[in-house]
PDB file of C-alpha atoms in Angstrom:
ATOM      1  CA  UNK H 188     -22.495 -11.818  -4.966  1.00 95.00           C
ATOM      2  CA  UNK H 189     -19.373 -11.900  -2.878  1.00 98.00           C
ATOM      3  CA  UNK H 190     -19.661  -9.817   0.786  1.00 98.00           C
ATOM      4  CA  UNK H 191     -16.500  -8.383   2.252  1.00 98.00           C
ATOM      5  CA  UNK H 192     -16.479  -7.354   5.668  1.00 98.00           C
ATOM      6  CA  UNK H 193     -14.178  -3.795   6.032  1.00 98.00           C
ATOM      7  CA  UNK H 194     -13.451  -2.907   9.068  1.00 98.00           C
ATOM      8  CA  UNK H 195     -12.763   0.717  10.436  1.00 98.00           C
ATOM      9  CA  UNK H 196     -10.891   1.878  12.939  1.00 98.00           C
ATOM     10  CA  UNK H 197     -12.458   5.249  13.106  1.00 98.00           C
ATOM     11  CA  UNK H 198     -12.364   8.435  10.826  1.00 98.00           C
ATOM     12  CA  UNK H 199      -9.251  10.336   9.975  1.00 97.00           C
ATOM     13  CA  UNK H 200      -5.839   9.417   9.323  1.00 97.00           C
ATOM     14  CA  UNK H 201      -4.470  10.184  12.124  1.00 96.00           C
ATOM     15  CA  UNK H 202      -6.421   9.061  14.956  1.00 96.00           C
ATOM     16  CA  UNK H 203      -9.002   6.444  13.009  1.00 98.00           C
ATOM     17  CA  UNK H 204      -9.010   5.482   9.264  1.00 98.00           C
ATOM     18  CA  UNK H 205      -7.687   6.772   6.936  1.00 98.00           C
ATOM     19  CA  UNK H 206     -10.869   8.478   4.801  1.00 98.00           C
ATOM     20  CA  UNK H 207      -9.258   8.271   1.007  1.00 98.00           C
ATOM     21  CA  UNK H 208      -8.460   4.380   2.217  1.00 98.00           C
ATOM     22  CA  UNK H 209     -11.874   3.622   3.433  1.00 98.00           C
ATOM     23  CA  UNK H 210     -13.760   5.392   0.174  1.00 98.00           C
ATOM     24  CA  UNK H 211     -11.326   4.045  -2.629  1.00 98.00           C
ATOM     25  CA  UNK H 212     -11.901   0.394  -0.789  1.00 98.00           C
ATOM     26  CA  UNK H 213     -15.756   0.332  -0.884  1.00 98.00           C
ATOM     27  CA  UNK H 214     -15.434   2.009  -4.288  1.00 98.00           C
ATOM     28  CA  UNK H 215     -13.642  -0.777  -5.521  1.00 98.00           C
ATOM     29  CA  UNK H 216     -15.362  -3.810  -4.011  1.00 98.00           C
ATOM     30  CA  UNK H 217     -18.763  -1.871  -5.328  1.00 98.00           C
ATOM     31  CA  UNK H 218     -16.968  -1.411  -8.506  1.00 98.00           C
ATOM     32  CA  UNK H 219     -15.511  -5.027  -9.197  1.00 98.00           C
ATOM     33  CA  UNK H 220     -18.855  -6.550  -8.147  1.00 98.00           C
ATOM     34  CA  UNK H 221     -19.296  -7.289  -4.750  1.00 98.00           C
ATOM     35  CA  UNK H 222     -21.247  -5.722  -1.646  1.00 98.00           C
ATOM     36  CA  UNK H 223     -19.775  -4.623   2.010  1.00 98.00           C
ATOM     37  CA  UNK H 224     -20.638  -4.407   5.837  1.00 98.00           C
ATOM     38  CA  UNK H 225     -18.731  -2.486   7.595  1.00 98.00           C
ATOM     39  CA  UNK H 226     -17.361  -3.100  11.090  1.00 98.00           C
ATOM     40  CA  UNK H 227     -15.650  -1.257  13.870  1.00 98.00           C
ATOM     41  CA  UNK H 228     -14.983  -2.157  17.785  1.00 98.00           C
ATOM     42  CA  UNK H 229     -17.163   0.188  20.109  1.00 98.00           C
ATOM     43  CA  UNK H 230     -14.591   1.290  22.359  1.00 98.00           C
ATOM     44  CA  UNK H 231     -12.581   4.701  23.084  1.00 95.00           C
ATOM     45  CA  UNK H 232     -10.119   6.039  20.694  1.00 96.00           C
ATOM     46  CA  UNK H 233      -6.512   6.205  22.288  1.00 93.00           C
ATOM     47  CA  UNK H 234      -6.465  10.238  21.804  1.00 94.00           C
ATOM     48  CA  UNK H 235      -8.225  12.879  19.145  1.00 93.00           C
ATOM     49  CA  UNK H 236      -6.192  14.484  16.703  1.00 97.00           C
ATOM     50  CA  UNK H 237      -7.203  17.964  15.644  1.00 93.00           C
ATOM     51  CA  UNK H 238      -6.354  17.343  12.157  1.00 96.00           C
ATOM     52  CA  UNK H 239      -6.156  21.450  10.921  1.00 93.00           C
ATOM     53  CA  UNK H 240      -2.842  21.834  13.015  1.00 95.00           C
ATOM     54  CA  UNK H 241      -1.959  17.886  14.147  1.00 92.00           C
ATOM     55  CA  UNK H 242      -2.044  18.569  18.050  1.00 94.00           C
ATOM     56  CA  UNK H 243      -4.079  16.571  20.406  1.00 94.00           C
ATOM     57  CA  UNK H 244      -6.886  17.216  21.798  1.00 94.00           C
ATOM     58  CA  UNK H 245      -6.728  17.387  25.677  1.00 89.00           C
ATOM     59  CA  UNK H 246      -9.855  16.465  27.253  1.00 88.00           C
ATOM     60  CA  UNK H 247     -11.552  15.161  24.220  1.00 93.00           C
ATOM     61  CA  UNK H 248     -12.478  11.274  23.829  1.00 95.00           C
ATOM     62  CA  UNK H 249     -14.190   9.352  21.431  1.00 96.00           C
ATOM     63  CA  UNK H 250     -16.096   6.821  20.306  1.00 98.00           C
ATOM     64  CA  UNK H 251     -14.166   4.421  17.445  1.00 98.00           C
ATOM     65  CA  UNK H 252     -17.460   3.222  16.459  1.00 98.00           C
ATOM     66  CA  UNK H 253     -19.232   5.813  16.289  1.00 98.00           C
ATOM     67  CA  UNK H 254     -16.753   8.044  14.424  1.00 98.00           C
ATOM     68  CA  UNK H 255     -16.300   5.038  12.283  1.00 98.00           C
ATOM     69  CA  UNK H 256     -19.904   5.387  11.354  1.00 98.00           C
ATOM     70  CA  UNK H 257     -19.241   8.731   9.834  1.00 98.00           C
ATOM     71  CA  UNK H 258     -17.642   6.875   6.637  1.00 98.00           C
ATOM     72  CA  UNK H 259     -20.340   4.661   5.534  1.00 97.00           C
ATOM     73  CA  UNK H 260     -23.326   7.435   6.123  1.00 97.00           C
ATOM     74  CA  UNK H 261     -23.817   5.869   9.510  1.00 97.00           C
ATOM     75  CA  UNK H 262     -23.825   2.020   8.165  1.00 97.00           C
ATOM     76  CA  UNK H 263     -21.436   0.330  10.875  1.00 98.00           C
ATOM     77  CA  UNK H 264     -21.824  -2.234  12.669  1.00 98.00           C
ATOM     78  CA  UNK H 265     -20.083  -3.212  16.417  1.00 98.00           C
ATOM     79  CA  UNK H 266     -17.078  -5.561  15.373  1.00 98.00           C
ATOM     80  CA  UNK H 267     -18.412  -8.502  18.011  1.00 98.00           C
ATOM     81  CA  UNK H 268     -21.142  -8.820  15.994  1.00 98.00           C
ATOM     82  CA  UNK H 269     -19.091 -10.117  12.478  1.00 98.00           C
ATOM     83  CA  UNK H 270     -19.267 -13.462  11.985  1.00 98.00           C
ATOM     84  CA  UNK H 271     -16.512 -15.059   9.601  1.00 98.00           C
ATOM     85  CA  UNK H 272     -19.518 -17.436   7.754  1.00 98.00           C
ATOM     86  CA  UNK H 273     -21.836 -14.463   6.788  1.00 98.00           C
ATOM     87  CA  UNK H 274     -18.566 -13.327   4.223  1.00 98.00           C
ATOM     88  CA  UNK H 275     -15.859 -14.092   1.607  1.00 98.00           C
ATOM     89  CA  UNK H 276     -13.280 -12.198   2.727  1.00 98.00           C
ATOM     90  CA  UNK H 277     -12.255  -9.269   5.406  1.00 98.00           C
ATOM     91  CA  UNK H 278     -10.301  -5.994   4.290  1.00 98.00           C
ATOM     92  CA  UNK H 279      -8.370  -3.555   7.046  1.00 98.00           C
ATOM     93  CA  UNK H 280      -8.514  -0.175   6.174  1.00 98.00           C
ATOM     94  CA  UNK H 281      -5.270   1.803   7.503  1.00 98.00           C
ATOM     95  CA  UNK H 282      -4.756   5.087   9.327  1.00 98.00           C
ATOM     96  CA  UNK H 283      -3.131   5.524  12.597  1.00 97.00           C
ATOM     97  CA  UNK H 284      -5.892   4.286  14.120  1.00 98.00           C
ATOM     98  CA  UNK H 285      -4.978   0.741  13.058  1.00 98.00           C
ATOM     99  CA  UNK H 286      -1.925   1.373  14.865  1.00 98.00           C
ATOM    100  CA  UNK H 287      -3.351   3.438  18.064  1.00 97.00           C
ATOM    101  CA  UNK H 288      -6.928   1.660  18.408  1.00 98.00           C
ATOM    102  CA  UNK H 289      -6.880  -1.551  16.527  1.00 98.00           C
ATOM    103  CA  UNK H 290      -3.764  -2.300  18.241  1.00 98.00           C
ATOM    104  CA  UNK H 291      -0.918  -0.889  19.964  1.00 97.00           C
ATOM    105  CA  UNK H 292       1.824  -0.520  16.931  1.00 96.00           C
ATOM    106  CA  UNK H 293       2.109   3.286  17.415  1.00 95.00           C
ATOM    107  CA  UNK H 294       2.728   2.998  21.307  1.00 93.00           C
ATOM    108  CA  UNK H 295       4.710   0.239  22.111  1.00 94.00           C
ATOM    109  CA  UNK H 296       6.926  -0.094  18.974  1.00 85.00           C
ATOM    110  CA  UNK H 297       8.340  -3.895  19.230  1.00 87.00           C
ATOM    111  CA  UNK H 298       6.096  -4.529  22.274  1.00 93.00           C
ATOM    112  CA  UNK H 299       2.507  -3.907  20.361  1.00 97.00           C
ATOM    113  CA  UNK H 300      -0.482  -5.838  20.616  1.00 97.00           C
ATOM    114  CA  UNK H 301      -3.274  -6.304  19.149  1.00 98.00           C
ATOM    115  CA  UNK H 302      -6.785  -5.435  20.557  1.00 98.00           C
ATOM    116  CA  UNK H 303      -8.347  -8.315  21.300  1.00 98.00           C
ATOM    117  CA  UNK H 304     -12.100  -8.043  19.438  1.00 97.00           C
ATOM    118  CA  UNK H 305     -10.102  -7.474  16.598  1.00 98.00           C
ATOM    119  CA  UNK H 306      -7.976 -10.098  16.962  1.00 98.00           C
ATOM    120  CA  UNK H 307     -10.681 -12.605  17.721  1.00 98.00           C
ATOM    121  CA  UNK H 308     -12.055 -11.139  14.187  1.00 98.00           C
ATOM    122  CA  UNK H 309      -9.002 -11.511  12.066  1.00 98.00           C
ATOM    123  CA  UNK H 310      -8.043 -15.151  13.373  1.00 98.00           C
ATOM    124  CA  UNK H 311     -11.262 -15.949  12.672  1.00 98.00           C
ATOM    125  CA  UNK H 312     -11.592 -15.627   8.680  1.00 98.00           C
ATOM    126  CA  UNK H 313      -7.626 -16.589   8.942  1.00 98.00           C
ATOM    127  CA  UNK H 314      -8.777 -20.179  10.532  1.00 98.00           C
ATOM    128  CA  UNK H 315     -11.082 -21.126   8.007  1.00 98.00           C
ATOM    129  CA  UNK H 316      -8.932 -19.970   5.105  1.00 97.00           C
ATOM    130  CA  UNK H 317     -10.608 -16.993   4.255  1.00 98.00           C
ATOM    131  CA  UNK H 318      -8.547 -14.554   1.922  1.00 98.00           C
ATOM    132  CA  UNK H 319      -8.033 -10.613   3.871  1.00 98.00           C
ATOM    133  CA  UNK H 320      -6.609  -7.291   2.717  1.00 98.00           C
ATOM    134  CA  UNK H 321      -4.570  -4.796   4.948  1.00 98.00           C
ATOM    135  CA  UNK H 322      -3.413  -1.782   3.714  1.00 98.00           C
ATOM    136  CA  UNK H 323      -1.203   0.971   4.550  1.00 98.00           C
ATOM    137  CA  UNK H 324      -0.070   0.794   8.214  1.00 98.00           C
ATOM    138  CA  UNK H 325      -2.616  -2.591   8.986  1.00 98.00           C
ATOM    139  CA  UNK H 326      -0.523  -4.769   7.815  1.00 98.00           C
ATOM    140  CA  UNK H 327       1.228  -4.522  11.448  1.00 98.00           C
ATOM    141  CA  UNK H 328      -1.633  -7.121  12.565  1.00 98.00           C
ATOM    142  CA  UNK H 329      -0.901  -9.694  10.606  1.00 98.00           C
ATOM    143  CA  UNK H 330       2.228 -11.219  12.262  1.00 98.00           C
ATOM    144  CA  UNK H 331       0.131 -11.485  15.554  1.00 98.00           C
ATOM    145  CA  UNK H 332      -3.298 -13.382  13.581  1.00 98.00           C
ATOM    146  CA  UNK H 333      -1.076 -15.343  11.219  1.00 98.00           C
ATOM    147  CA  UNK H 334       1.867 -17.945  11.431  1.00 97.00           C
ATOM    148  CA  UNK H 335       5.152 -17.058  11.487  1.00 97.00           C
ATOM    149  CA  UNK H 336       6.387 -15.744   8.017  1.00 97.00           C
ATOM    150  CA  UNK H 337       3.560 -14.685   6.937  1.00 98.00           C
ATOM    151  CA  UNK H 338       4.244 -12.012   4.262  1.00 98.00           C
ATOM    152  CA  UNK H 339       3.462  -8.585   3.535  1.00 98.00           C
ATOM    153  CA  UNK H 340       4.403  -5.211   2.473  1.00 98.00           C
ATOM    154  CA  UNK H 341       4.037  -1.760   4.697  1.00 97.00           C
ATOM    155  CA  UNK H 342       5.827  -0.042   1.890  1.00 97.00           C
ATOM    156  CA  UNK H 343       9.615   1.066   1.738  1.00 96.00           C
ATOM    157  CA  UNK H 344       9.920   2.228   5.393  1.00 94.00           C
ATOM    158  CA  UNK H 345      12.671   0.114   6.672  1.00 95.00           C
ATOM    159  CA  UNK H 346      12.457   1.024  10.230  1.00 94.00           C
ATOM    160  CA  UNK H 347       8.651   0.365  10.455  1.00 96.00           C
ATOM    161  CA  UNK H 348       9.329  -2.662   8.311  1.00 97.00           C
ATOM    162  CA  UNK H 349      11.846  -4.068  11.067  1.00 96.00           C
ATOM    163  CA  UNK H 350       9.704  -3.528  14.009  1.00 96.00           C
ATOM    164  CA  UNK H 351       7.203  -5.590  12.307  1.00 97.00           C
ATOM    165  CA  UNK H 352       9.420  -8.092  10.834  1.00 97.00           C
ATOM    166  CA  UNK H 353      10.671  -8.510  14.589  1.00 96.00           C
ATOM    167  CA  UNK H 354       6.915 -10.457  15.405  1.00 96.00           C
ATOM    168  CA  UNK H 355       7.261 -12.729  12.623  1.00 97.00           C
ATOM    169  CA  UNK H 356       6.234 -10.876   8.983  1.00 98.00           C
ATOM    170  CA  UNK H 357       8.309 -11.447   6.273  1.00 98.00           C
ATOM    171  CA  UNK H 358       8.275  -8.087   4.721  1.00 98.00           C
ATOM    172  CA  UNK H 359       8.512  -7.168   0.661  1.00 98.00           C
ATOM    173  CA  UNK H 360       9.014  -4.395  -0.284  1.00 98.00           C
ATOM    174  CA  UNK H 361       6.560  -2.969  -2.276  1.00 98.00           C
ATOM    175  CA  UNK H 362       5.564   0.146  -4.521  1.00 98.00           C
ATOM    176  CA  UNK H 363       2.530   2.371  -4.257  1.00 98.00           C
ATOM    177  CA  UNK H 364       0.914   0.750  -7.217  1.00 98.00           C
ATOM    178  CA  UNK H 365       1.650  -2.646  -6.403  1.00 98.00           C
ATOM    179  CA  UNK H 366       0.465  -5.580  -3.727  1.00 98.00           C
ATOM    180  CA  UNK H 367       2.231  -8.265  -2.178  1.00 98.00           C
ATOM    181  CA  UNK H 368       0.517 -11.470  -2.242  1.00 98.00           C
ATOM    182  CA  UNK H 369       0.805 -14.310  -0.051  1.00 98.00           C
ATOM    183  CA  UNK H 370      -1.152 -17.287  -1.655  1.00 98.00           C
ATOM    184  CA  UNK H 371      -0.102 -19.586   1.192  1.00 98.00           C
ATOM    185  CA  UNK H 372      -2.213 -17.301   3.597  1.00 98.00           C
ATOM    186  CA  UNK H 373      -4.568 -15.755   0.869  1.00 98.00           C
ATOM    187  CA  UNK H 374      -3.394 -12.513   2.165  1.00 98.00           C
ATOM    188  CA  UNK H 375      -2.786  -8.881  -0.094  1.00 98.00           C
ATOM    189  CA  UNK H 376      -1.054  -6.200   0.898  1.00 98.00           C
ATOM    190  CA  UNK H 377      -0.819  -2.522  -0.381  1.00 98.00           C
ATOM    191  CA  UNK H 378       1.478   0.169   0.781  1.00 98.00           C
ATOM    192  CA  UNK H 379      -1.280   2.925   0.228  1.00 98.00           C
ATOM    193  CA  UNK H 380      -1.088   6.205   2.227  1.00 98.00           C
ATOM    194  CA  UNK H 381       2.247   4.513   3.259  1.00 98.00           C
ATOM    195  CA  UNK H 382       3.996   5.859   0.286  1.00 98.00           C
ATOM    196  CA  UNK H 383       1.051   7.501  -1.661  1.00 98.00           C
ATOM    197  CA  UNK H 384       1.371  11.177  -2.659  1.00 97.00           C
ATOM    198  CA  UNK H 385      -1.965  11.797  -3.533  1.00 98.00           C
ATOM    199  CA  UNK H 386      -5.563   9.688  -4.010  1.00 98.00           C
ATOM    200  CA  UNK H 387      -5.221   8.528  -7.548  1.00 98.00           C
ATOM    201  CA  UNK H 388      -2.263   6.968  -6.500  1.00 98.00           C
ATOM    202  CA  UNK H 389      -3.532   5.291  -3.594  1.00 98.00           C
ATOM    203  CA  UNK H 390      -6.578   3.970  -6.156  1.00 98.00           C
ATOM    204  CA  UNK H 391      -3.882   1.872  -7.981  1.00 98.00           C
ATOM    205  CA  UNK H 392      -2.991  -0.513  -4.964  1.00 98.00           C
ATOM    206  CA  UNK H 393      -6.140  -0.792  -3.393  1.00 98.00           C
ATOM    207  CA  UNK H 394      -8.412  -1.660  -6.402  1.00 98.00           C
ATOM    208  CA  UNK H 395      -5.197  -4.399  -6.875  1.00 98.00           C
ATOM    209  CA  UNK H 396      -5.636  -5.343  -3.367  1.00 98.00           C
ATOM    210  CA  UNK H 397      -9.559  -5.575  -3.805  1.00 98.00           C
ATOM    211  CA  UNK H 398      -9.108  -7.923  -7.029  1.00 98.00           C
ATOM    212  CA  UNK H 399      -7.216 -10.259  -5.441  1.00 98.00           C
ATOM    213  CA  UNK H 400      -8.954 -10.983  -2.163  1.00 98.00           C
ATOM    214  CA  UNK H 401     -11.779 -11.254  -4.156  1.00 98.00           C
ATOM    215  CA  UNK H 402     -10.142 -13.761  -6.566  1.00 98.00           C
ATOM    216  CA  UNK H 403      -9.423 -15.473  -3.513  1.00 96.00           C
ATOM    217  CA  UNK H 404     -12.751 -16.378  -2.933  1.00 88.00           C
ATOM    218  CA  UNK H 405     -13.684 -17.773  -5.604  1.00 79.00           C
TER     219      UNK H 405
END
């Protein structure tokens, strides 16, 4: 049975994960026949969203993985302990926190990095050939882990797309339903939440997205 390692970058849309992201991903990789682990880096979110009315909350930190653990019924491990040779294949759920505490996207627009236990995590599968899935907003990593031109999709937003684009993607656009894939890179991409109007919708790209990394593998 094929393991994927999904890694978390919190729980909510927007301050961690994005919850109908995370679900609909281990749904799928259950569904199509392979297990999970999933992974998050123990450090502090950038801020916490109160997400009934969208305003920060001042004076509030936490934990990415332990919020992260609230997905997976506590089942999350600390992302320095993934190793690339226990799995087939590594899937990035999105949510701003893929922007705000996987890396820097939301914050420094065109100046962004990426945090560096994740990048150690993502170079790592990327090195040995490994196939990986980022959806929604995550695909904003992948110019910084792979070479230059490395394609993807984020969706239809042009301005996003650019700022991206700027670090070395080569950007598709791409309906809600549909992935890009790069076969060079054994990379998929979904737009997701990106352009997704409700969860049924999202479910479309994302079991896509799961069937091809894991085709990948084989």
């Amino acid at each position: 049975m094929k393991n994927i390692a999904v890694i978390l970058s919190g729980c909510g849309v927007y301050d961690g994960s994005e919850i109908h992201e995370a679900v609909l991903t281990l749904l799928a990789i259950e569904q199509q026949g392979a297990s999970y682990s999933c992974f998050a880096p123990n450090i502090a979110q950038h801020h916490v969203i109160n997400h009934l009315n969208g305003e920060v909350s001042k004076d509030e930190s936490r934990n990415v993985l332990v919020e992260a653990a609230r997905i997976n019924r506590g089942d999350v491990d600390d992302l320095i302990e993934l190793r690339e040779q226990d799995f087939d294949a590594i899937i990035f759920v999105g949510g701003f926190g893929a922007a705000k505490n996987l890396s820097s996207f939301a914050l420094d627009n065109d100046n962004y990095s990426v945090n560096e236990q994740v990048l150690i995590a993502a170079k790592a599968f990327a090195k040995v050939a490994k196939p990986a899935g980022y959806m929604c907003i995550a695909p904003a990593l992948l110019p910084l882990v792979y070479p230059k031109g490395v394609k993807g999709t984020i969706g239809k937003d042009n301005a996003t797309a650019a700022l991206i684009s700027a670090k070395g993607l080569t950007h598709i656009e791409c309906a809600v339903e549909n992935v890009v894939v790069d076969e060079a890179n054994k990379v998929v991409t979904t737009p997701a939440y990106m352009l997704a109007d409700s969860i049924s919708e999202a479910a479309v790209g994302i079991n896509k997205l799961v069937k091809y990394v894991l085709a990948f593998s084989e």
